[in-house]
Every structure is written in structure tokens, then in C-alpha cells.
C-alpha positions as a LaTeX table, in Angstrom:
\begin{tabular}{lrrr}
\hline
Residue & $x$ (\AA) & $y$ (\AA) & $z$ (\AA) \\
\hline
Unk1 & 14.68 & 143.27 & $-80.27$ \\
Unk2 & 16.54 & 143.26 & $-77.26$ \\
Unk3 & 18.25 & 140.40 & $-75.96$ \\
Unk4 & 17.06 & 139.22 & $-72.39$ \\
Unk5 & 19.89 & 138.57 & $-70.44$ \\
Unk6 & 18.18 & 137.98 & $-66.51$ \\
Unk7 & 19.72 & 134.59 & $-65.36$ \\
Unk8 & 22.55 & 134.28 & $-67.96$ \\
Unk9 & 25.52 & 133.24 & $-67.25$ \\
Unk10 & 28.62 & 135.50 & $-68.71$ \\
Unk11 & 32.28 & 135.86 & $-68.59$ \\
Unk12 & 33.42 & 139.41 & $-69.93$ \\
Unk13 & 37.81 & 139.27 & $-70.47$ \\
Unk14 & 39.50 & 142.51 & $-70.65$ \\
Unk15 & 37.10 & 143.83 & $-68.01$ \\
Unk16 & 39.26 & 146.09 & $-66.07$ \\
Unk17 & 38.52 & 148.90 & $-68.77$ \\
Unk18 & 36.70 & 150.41 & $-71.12$ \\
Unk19 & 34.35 & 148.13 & $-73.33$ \\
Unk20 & 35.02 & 145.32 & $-71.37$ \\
Unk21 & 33.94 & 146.93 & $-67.71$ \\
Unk22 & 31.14 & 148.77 & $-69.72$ \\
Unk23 & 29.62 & 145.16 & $-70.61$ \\
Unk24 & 30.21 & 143.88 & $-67.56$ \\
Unk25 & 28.01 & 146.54 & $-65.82$ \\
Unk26 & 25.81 & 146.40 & $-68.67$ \\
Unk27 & 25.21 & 142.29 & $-69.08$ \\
Unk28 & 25.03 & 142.73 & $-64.94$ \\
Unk29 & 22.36 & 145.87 & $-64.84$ \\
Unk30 & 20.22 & 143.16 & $-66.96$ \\
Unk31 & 20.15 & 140.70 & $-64.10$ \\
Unk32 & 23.19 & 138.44 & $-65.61$ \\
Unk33 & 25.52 & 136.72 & $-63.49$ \\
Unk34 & 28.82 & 137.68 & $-63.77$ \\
Unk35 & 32.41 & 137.10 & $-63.98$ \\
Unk36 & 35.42 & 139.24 & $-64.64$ \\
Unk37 & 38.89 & 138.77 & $-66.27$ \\
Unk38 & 41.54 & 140.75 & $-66.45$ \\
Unk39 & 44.94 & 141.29 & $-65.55$ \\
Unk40 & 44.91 & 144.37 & $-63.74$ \\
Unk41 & 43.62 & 143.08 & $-60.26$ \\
Unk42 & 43.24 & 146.26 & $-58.62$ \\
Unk43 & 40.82 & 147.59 & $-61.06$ \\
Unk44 & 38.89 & 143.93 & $-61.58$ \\
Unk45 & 38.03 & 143.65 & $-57.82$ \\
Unk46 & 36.48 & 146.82 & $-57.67$ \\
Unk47 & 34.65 & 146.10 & $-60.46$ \\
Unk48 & 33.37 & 142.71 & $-59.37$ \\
Unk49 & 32.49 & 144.41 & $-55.95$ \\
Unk50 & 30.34 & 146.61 & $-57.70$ \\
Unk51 & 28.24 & 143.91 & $-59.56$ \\
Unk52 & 25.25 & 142.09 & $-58.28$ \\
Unk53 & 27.07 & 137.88 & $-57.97$ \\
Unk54 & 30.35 & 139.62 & $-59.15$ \\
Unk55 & 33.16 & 137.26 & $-59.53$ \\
Unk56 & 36.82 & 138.58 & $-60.12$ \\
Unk57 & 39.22 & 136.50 & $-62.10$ \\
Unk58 & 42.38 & 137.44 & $-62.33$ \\
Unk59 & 44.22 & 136.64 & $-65.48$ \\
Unk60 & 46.53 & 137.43 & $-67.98$ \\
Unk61 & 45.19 & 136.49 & $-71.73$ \\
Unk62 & 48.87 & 136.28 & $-72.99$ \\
Unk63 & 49.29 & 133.10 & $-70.33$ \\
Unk64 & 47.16 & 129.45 & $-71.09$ \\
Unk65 & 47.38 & 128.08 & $-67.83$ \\
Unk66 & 45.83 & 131.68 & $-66.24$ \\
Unk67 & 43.23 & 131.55 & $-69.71$ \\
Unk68 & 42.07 & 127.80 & $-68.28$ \\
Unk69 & 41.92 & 128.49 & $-65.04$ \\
Unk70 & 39.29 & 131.44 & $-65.20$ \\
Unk71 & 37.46 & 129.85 & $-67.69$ \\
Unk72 & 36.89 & 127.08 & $-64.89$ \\
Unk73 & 36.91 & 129.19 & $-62.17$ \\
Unk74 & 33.82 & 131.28 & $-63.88$ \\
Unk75 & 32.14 & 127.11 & $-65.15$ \\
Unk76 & 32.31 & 126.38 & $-61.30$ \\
Unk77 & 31.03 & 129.11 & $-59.72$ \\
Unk78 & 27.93 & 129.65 & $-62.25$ \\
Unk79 & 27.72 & 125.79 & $-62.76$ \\
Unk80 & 28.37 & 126.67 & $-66.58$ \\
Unk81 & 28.29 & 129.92 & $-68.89$ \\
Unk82 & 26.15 & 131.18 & $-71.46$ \\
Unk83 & 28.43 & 133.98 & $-73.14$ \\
Unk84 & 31.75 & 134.58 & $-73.28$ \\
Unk85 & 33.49 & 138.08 & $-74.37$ \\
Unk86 & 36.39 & 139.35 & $-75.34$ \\
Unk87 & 37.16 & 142.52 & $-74.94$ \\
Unk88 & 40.77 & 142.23 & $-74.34$ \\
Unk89 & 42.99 & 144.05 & $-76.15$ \\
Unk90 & 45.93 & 146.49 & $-75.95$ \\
Unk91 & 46.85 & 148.90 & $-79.20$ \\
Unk92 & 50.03 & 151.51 & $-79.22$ \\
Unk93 & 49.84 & 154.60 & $-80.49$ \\
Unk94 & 53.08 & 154.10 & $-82.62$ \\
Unk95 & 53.89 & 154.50 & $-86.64$ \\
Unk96 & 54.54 & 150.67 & $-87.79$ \\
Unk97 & 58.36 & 151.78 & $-88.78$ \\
Unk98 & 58.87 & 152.37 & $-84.92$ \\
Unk99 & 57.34 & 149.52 & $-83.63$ \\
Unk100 & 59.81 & 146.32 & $-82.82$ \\
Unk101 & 59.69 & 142.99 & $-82.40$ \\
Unk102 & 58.30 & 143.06 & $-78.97$ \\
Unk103 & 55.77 & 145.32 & $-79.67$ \\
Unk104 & 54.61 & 143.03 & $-82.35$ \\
Unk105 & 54.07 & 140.39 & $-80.08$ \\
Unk106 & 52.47 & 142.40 & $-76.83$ \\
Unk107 & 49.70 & 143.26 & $-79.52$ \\
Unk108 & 49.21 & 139.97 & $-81.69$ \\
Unk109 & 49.44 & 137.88 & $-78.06$ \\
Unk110 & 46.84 & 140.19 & $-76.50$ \\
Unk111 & 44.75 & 140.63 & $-79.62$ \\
Unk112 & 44.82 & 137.54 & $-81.18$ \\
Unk113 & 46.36 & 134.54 & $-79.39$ \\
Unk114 & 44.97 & 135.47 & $-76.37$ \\
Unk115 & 41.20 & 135.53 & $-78.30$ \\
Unk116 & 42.17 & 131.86 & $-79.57$ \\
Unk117 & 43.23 & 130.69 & $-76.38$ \\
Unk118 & 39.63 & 131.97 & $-74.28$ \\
Unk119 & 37.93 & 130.45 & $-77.01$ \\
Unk120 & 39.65 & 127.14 & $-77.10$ \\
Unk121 & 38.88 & 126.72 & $-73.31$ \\
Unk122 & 35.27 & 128.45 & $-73.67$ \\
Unk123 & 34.44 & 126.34 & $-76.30$ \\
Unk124 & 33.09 & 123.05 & $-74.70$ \\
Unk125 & 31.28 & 124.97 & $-72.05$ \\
Unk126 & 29.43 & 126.94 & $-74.41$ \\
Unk127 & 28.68 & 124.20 & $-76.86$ \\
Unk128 & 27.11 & 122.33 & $-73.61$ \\
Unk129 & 24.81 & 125.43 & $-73.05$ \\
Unk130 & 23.80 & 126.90 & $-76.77$ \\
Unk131 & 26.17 & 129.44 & $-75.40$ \\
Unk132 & 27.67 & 132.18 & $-77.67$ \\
Unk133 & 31.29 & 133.39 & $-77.47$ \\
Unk134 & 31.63 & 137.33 & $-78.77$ \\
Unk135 & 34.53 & 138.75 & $-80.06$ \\
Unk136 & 35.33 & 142.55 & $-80.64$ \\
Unk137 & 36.56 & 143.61 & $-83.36$ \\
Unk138 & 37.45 & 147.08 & $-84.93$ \\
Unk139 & 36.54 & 148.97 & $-87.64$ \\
Unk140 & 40.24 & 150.04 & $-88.35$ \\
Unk141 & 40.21 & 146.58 & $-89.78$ \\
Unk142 & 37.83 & 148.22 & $-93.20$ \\
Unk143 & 39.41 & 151.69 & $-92.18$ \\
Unk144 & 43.04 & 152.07 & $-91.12$ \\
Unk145 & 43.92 & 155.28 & $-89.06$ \\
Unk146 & 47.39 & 156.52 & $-88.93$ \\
Unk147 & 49.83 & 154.79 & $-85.99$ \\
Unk148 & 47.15 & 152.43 & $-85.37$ \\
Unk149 & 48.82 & 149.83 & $-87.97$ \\
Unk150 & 49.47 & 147.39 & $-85.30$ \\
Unk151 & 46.18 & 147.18 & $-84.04$ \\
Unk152 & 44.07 & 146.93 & $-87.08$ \\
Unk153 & 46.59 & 144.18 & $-88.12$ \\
Unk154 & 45.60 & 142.35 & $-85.33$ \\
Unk155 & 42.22 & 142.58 & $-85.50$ \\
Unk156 & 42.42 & 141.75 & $-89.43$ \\
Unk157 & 43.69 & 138.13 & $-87.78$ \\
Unk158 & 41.25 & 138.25 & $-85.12$ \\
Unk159 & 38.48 & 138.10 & $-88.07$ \\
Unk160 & 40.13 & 135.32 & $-89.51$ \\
Unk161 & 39.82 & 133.37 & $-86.00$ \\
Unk162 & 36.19 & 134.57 & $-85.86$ \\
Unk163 & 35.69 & 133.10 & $-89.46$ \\
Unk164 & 37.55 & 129.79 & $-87.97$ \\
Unk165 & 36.14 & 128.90 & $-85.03$ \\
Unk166 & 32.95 & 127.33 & $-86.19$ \\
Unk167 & 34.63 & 125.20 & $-88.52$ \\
Unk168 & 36.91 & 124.14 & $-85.66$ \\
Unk169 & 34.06 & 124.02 & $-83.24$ \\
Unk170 & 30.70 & 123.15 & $-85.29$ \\
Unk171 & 27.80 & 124.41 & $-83.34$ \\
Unk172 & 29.66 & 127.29 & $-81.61$ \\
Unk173 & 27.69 & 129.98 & $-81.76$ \\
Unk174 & 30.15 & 132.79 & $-82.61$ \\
Unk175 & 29.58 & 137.02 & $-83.09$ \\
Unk176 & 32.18 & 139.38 & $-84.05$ \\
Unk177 & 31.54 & 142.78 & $-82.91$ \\
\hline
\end{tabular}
């Protein structure tokens, strides 16, 4: 059955590549309305240019403030949202024994933290609507590849916030892809 999407109101992070832009052109080739988040500008303005109502949000997942601020910016301009997704998410190419610290963190911030904090601020906007916030996932989380440890470690965790959220939020209408 597929899902009508003319009129809706959708925010797509991580949209300055890959899955993310692919949604965005997607959700937008249905006739939804739609913003963009990401936090390579260059790339998210073009994108947004090429959308019918296009709205570019520049923002980086790994910072609150910028998290909240296109959350609101994307509530304003649409006068609420009906989907949120998150796309956003960065994975080296590295064997786990290579990766430091600060790897760790660039990939559990993106991955995860950043997830927690769109949803946090997405939350009471699409509890207001019947709204659904989507989450991709991986299947290196059921099928781990070689030097992709980092990533399906994070997305392992990002299950467990998927799993979460509705307990923290009841009524939040939450899909892991």
C-alpha cells in the first residue's frame, strides 16, 4: 500500500547525501513539503533549490542548540511537521584496533546522540500532529562486515533509542528502518 504523502509536512536530517537527499527528492516528488538538514551547506542549498517549497537548514546533529533551531525553523515555516528522518550518519572505513578515542565519538555523536537529540526536539511537534519520526538503521547491526565495527556499534545503540523513545514519549509514533 503506498503511503500518500501530498501535503505532508517532513524534515529529512543528513540530507546533503545519499539516503537522506534520496528521501528528500523522493517525500518531495510525492507532493510533500520539505525541509533539509545537514551540515554541509553547499550541498543542502542546492538540494533545497531543487525541491518544490524546499527549505535548507543548516545544522550540525553533533550540536543541540543547531538540532533545536532547525527543528523550529522547519515547525515555523510548515506551521508544524508530520515526519521527521534521520538519515544522518557518518561510518569509517577503519579496523576497531585502529580507531581512537575521537573516532569513537565522531561516530556515536553523529549516529546516536545526534538521533536522540532530533528526536527530543521533534518529539512534541510530532505528538501534536500524529506525526511519525523514522530512524535508519543498518543491517550490519544482525550482520557485521569487516572495518565497519564502529558503525554497526552505533547503530546497535541507535536500536536501543528506537526501542526507547515511545516509552519516553508515549504516543510517538516511531519506525526504524
Amino acid at each position: 500500500m503506498p503511503i500518500e504523502l501530498a501535503g505532508q509536512r517532513i524534515l529529512v536530517v543528513g540530507a546533503s547525501s545519499g539516503i537522506g537527499a534520496a528521501t528528500a527528492r523522493m517525500a518531495a516528488s510525492g507532493g510533500a513539503r520539505g525541509a533539509v538538514s545537514a551540515r554541509r551547506v553547499d550541498r543542502l542549498d542546492e538540494l533545497a533549490a531543487s525541491l518544490p517549497d524546499g527549505l535548507a537548514v543548516a545544522a550540525d546533529v553533533r550540536d543541540e542548540a543547531a538540532v533545536r533551531r532547525a527543528v523550529e525553523t522547519a515547525v515555523k515555516a510548515f506551521e508544524g511537521l508530520d515526519a521527521v528522518v534521520y538519515a544522518a550518519a557518518v561510518s569509517p572505513l577503519m579496523p576497531m584496533a585502529h580507531a581512537t578515542a575521537a573516532h569513537w565519538r565522531d561516530v556515536l555523536d553523529t549516529n546516536v546522540v545526534g538521533a536522540a537529540l532530533v528526536a527530543s526536539a521533534a518529539a512534541p511537534h510530532l505528538l501534536a500532529t500524529g506525526g511519525r519520526l523514522i530512524m535508519l538503521s543498518s543491517k550490519s547491526v544482525r550482520q557485521p562486515f569487516a572495518d565497519l565495527g564502529l558503525y554497526a556499534t552505533s547503530k546497535a545503540a541507535l536500536d536501543g533509542l528506537v526501542r526507547c523513545l515511545p516509552v519516553e514519549f508515549p504516543g510517538l509514533r516511531v519506525t526504524r528502518l
